[in-house]
PDB file of C-alpha atoms and ligand atoms in Angstrom:
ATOM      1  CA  UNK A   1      -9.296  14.178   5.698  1.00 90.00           C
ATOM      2  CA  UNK A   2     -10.402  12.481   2.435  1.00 94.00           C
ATOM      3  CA  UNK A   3     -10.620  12.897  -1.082  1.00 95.00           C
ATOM      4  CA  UNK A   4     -13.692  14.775  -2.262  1.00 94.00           C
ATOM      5  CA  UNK A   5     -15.030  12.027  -5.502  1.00 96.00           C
ATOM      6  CA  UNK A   6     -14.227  15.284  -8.065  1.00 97.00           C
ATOM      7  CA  UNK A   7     -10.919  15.760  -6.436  1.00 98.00           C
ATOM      8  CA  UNK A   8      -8.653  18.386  -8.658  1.00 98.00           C
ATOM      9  CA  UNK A   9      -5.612  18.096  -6.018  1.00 98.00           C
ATOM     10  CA  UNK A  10      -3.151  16.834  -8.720  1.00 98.00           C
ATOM     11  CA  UNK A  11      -3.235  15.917 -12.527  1.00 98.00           C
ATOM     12  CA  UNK A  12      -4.749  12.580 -12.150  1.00 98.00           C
ATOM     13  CA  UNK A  13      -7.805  13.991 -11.953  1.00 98.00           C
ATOM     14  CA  UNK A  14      -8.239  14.659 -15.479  1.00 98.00           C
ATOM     15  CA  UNK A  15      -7.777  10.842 -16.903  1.00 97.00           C
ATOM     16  CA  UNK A  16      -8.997   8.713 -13.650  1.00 98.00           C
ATOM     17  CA  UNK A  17     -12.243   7.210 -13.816  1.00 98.00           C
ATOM     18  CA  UNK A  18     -12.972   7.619 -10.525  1.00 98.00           C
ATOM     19  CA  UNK A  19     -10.852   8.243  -6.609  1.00 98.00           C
ATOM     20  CA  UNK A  20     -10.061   4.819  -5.375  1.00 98.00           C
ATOM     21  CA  UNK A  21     -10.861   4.502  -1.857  1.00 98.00           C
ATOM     22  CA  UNK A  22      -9.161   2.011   1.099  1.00 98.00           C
ATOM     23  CA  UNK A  23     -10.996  -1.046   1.609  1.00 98.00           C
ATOM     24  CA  UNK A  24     -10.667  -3.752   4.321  1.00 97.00           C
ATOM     25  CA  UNK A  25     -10.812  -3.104   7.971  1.00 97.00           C
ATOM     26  CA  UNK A  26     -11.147   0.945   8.815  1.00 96.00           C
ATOM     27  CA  UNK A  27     -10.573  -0.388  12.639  1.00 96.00           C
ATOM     28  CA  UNK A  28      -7.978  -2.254  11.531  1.00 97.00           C
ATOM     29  CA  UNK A  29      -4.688  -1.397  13.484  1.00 97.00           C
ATOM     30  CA  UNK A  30      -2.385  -2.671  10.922  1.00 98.00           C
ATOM     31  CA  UNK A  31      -2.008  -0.829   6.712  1.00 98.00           C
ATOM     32  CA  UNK A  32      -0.652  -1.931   3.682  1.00 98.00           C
ATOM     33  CA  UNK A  33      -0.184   0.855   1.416  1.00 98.00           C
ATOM     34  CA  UNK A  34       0.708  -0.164  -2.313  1.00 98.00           C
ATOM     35  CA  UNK A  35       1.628   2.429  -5.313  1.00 98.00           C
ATOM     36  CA  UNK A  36      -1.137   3.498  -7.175  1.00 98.00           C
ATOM     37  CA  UNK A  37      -4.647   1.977  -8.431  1.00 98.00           C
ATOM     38  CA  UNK A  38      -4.260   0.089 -12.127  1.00 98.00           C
ATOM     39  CA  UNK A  39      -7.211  -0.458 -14.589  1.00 97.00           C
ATOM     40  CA  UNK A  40      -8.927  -3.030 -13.083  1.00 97.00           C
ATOM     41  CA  UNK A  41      -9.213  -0.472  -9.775  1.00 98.00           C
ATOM     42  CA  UNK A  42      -9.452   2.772 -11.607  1.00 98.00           C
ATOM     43  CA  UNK A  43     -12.909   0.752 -13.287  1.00 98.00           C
ATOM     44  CA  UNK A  44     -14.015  -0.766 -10.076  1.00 98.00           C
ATOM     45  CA  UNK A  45     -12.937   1.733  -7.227  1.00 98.00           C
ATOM     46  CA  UNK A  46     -11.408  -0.692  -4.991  1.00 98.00           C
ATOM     47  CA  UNK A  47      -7.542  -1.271  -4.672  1.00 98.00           C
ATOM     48  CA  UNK A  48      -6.183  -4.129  -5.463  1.00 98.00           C
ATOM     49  CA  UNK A  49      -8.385  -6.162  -7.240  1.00 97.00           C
ATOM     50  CA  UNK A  50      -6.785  -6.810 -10.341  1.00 96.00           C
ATOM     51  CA  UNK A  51      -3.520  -9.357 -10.968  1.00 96.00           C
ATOM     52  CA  UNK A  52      -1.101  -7.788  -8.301  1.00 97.00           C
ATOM     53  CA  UNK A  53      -3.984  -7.709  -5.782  1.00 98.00           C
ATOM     54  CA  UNK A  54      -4.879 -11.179  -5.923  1.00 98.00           C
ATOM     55  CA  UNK A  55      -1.353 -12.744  -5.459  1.00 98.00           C
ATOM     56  CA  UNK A  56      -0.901 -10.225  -2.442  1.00 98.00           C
ATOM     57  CA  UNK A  57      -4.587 -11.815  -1.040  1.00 98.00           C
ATOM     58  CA  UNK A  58      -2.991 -15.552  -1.756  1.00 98.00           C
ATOM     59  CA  UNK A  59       0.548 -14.635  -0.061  1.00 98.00           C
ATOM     60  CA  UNK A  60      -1.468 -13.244   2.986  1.00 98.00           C
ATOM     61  CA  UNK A  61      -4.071 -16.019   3.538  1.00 98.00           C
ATOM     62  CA  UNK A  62      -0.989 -18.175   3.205  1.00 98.00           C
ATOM     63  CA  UNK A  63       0.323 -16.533   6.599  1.00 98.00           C
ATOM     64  CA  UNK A  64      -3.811 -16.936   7.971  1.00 98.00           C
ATOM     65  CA  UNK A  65      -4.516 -13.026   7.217  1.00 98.00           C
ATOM     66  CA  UNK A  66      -7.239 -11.812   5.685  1.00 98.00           C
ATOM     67  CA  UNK A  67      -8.115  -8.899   3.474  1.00 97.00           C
ATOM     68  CA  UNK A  68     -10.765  -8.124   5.704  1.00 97.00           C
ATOM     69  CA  UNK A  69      -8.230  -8.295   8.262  1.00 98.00           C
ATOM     70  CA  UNK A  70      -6.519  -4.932   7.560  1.00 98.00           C
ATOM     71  CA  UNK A  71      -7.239  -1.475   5.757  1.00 98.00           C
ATOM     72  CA  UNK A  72      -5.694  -1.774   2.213  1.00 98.00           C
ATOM     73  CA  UNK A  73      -4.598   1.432   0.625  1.00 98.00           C
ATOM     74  CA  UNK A  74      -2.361   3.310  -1.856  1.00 98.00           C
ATOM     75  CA  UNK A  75       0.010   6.358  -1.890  1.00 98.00           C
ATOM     76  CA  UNK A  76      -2.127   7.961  -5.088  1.00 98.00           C
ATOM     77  CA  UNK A  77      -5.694   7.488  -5.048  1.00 98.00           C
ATOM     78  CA  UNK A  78      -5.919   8.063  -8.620  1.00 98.00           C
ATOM     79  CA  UNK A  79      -4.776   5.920 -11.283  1.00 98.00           C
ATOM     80  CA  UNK A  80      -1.691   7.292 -13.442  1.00 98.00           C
ATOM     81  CA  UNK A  81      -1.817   7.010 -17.069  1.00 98.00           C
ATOM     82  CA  UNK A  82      -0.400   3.772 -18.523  1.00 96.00           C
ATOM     83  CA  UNK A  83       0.009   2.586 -15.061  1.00 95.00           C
ATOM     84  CA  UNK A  84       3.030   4.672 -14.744  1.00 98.00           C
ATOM     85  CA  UNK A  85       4.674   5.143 -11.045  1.00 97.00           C
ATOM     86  CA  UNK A  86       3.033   8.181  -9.338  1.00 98.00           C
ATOM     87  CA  UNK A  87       5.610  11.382  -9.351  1.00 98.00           C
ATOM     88  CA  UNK A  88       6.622  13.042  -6.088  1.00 97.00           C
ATOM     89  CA  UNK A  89       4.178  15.662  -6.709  1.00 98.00           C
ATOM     90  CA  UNK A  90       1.247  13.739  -6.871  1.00 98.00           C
ATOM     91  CA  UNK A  91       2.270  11.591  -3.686  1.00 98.00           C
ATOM     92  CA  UNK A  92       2.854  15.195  -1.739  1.00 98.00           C
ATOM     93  CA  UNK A  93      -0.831  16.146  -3.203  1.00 98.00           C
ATOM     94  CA  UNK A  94      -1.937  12.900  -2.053  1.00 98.00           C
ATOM     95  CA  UNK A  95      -0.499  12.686   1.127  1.00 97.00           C
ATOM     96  CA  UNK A  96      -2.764  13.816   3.768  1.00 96.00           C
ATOM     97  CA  UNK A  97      -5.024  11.421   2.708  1.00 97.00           C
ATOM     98  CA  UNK A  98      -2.546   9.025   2.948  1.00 97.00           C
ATOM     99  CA  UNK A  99      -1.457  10.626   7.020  1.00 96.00           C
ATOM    100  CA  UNK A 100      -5.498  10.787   8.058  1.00 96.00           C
ATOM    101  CA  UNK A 101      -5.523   7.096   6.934  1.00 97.00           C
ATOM    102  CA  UNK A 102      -2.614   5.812   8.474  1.00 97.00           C
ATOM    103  CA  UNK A 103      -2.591   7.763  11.583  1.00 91.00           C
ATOM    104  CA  UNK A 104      -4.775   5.228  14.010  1.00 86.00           C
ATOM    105  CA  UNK A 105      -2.613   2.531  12.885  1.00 96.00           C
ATOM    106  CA  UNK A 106      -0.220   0.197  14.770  1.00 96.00           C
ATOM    107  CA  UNK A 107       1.994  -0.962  12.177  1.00 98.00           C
ATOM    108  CA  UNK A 108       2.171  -0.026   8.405  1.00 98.00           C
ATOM    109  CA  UNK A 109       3.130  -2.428   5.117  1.00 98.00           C
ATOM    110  CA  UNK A 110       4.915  -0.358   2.571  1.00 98.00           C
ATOM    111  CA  UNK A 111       4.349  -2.041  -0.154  1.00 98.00           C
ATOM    112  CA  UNK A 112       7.357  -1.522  -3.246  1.00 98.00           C
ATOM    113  CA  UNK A 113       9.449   1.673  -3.726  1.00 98.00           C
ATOM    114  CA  UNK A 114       6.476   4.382  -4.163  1.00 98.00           C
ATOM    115  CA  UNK A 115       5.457   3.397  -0.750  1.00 98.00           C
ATOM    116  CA  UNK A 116       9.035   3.624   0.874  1.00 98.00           C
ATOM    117  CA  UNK A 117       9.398   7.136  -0.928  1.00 97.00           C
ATOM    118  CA  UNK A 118       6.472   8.869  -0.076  1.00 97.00           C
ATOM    119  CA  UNK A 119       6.541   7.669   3.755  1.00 96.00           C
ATOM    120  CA  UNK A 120      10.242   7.938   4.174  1.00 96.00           C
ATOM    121  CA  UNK A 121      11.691   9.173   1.634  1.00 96.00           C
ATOM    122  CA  UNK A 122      13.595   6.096   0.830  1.00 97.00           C
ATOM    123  CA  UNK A 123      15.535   6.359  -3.058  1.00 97.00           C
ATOM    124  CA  UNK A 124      17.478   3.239  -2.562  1.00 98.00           C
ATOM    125  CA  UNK A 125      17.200  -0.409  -3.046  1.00 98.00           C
ATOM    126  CA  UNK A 126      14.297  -2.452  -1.463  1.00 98.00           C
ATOM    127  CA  UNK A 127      16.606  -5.354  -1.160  1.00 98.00           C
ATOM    128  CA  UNK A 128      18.475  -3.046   1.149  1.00 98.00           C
ATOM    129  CA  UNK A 129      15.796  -2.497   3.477  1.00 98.00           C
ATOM    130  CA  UNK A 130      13.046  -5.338   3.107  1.00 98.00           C
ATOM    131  CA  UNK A 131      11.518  -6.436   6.190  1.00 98.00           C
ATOM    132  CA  UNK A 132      13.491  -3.957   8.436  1.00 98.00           C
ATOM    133  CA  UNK A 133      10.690  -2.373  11.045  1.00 97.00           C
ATOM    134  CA  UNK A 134      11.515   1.358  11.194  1.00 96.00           C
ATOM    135  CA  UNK A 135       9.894   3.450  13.462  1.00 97.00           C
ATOM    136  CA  UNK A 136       8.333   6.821  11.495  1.00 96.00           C
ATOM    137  CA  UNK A 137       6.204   9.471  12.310  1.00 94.00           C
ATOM    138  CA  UNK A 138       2.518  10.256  11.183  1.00 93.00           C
ATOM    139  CA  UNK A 139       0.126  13.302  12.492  1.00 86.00           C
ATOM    140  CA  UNK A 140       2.315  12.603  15.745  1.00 90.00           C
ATOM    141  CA  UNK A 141       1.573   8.813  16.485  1.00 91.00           C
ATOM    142  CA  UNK A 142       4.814   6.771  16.328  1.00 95.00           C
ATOM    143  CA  UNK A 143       4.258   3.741  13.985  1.00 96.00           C
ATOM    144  CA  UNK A 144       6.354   0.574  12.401  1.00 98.00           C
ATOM    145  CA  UNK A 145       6.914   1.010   8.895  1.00 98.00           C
ATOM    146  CA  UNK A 146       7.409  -2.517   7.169  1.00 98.00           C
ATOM    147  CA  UNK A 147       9.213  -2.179   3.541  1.00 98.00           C
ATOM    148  CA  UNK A 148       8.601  -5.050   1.343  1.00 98.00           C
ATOM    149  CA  UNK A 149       8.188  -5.427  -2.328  1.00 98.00           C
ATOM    150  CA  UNK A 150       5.027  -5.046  -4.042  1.00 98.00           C
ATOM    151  CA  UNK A 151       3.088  -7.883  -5.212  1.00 98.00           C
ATOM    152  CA  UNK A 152       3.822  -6.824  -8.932  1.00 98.00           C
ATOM    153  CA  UNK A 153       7.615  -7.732  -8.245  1.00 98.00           C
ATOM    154  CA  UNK A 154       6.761 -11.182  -6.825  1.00 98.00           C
ATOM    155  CA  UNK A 155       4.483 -12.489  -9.951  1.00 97.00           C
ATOM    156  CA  UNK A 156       7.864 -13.388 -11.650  1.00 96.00           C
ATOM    157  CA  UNK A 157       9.938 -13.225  -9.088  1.00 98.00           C
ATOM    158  CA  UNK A 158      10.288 -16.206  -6.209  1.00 98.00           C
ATOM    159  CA  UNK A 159      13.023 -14.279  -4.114  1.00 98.00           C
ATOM    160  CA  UNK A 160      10.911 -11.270  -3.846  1.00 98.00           C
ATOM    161  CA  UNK A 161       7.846 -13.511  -3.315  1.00 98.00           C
ATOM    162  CA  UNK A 162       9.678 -15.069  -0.466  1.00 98.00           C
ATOM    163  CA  UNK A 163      10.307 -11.748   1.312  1.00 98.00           C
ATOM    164  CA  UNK A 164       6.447 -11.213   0.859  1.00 98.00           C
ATOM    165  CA  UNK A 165       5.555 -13.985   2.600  1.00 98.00           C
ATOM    166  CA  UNK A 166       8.083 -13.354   5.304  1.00 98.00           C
ATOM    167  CA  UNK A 167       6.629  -9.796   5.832  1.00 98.00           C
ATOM    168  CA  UNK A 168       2.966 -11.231   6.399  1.00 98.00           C
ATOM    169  CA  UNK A 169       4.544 -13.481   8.683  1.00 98.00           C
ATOM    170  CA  UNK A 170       6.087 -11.051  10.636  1.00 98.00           C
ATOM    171  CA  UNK A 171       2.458  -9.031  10.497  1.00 98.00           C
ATOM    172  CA  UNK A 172       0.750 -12.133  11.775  1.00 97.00           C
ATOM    173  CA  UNK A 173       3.297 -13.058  14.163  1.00 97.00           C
ATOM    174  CA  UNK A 174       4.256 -10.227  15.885  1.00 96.00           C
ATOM    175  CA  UNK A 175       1.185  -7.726  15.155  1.00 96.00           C
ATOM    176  CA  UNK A 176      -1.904  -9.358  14.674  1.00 94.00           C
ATOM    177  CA  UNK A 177      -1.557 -12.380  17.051  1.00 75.00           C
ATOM    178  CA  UNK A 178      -3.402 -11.805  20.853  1.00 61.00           C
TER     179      UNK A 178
HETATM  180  N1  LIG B   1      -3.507  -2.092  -7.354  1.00 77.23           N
HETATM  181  C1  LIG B   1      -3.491  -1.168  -6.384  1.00 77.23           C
HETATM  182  O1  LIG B   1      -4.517  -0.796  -5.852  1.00 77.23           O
HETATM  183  N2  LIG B   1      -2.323  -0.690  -6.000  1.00 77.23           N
HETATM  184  C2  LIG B   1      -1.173  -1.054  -6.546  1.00 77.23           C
HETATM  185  O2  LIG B   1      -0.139  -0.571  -6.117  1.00 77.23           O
HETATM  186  C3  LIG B   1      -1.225  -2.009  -7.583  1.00 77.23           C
HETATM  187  C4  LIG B   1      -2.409  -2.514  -7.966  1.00 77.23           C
END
């Protein structure tokens, strides 16, 4: 199931530019899903492409993966005003876009706390869970679920950044390597 490109499912619709897609490998068995697109996507229709996407590109070429490597997605396809986080409502709206895109996968990133909520209804700390592999459910294929923090927490942050680079480790290490 995907978005139609005049999609009314949720209020996003009415100050988006346009429904931002997932790029990358669509054969790819492993998913990073992030939050929601910015400015730079909402203009372009790609995810992460503006600051936040390019240090999550560096911090995963650092661990030899590359964006063409894996199928890059969000929880909203829509931008929110302001960049504001995506409510509950519009993740629900969103989600079986989210399950139809996730549901051939191996092993999925969750990328910061919108990510975690939507796909297992974590409220807690991400320092709690980071880098656990949890096994969830989606359209009745059993998949690892990553948490890590998004690349927007790492730009100031080296401890976070650290964790980043540890998940793409563990993606290229124990996921992506024959
Ligand atoms: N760009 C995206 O596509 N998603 C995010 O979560 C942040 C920036």
């Amino acid at each position: 199931m995907i978005p139609d490109k005049d999609c009314t499912g949720c209020p996003l619709c009415e100050a988006r530019t346009q429904v931002v897609m997932p790029d990358g490998n669509r054969n790819s068995t492993v998913a990073l899903v992030g939050e929601a697109p910015g400015e730079r996507e909402d203009i372009t229709g790609r995810p992460f492409i503006g600051r936040s996407g390019k240090l999550l590109e560096k911090i995963m070429n650092e661990a030899g993966i590359e964006r063409s490597d894996v199928l890059i997605t969000n929880t909203v396809k829509c931008r929110p005003p302001n960049n504001r986080d995506p409510t509950k409502e519009e993740m629900d709206a969103c989600r079986p876009f989210l399950e139809y895109e996730l549901s051939s996968r191996k092993v999925v990133v969750g990328l910061g706390r919108s990510a975690c909520r939507t796909l297992v209804g974590y409220e807690g700390k991400m320092a709690d869970i980071v880098n656990t592999e949890i096994k969830i459910n989606i359209g009745g294929t059993e998949i690892t679920f990553i948490p890590t923090y998004h690349p927007a927490a790492c730009i100031y942050n080296n401890n976070s950044k650290a964790e980043l680079r540890r998940t793409m480790a563990i993606l290229k290490s124990r996921y992506m390597e024959r």
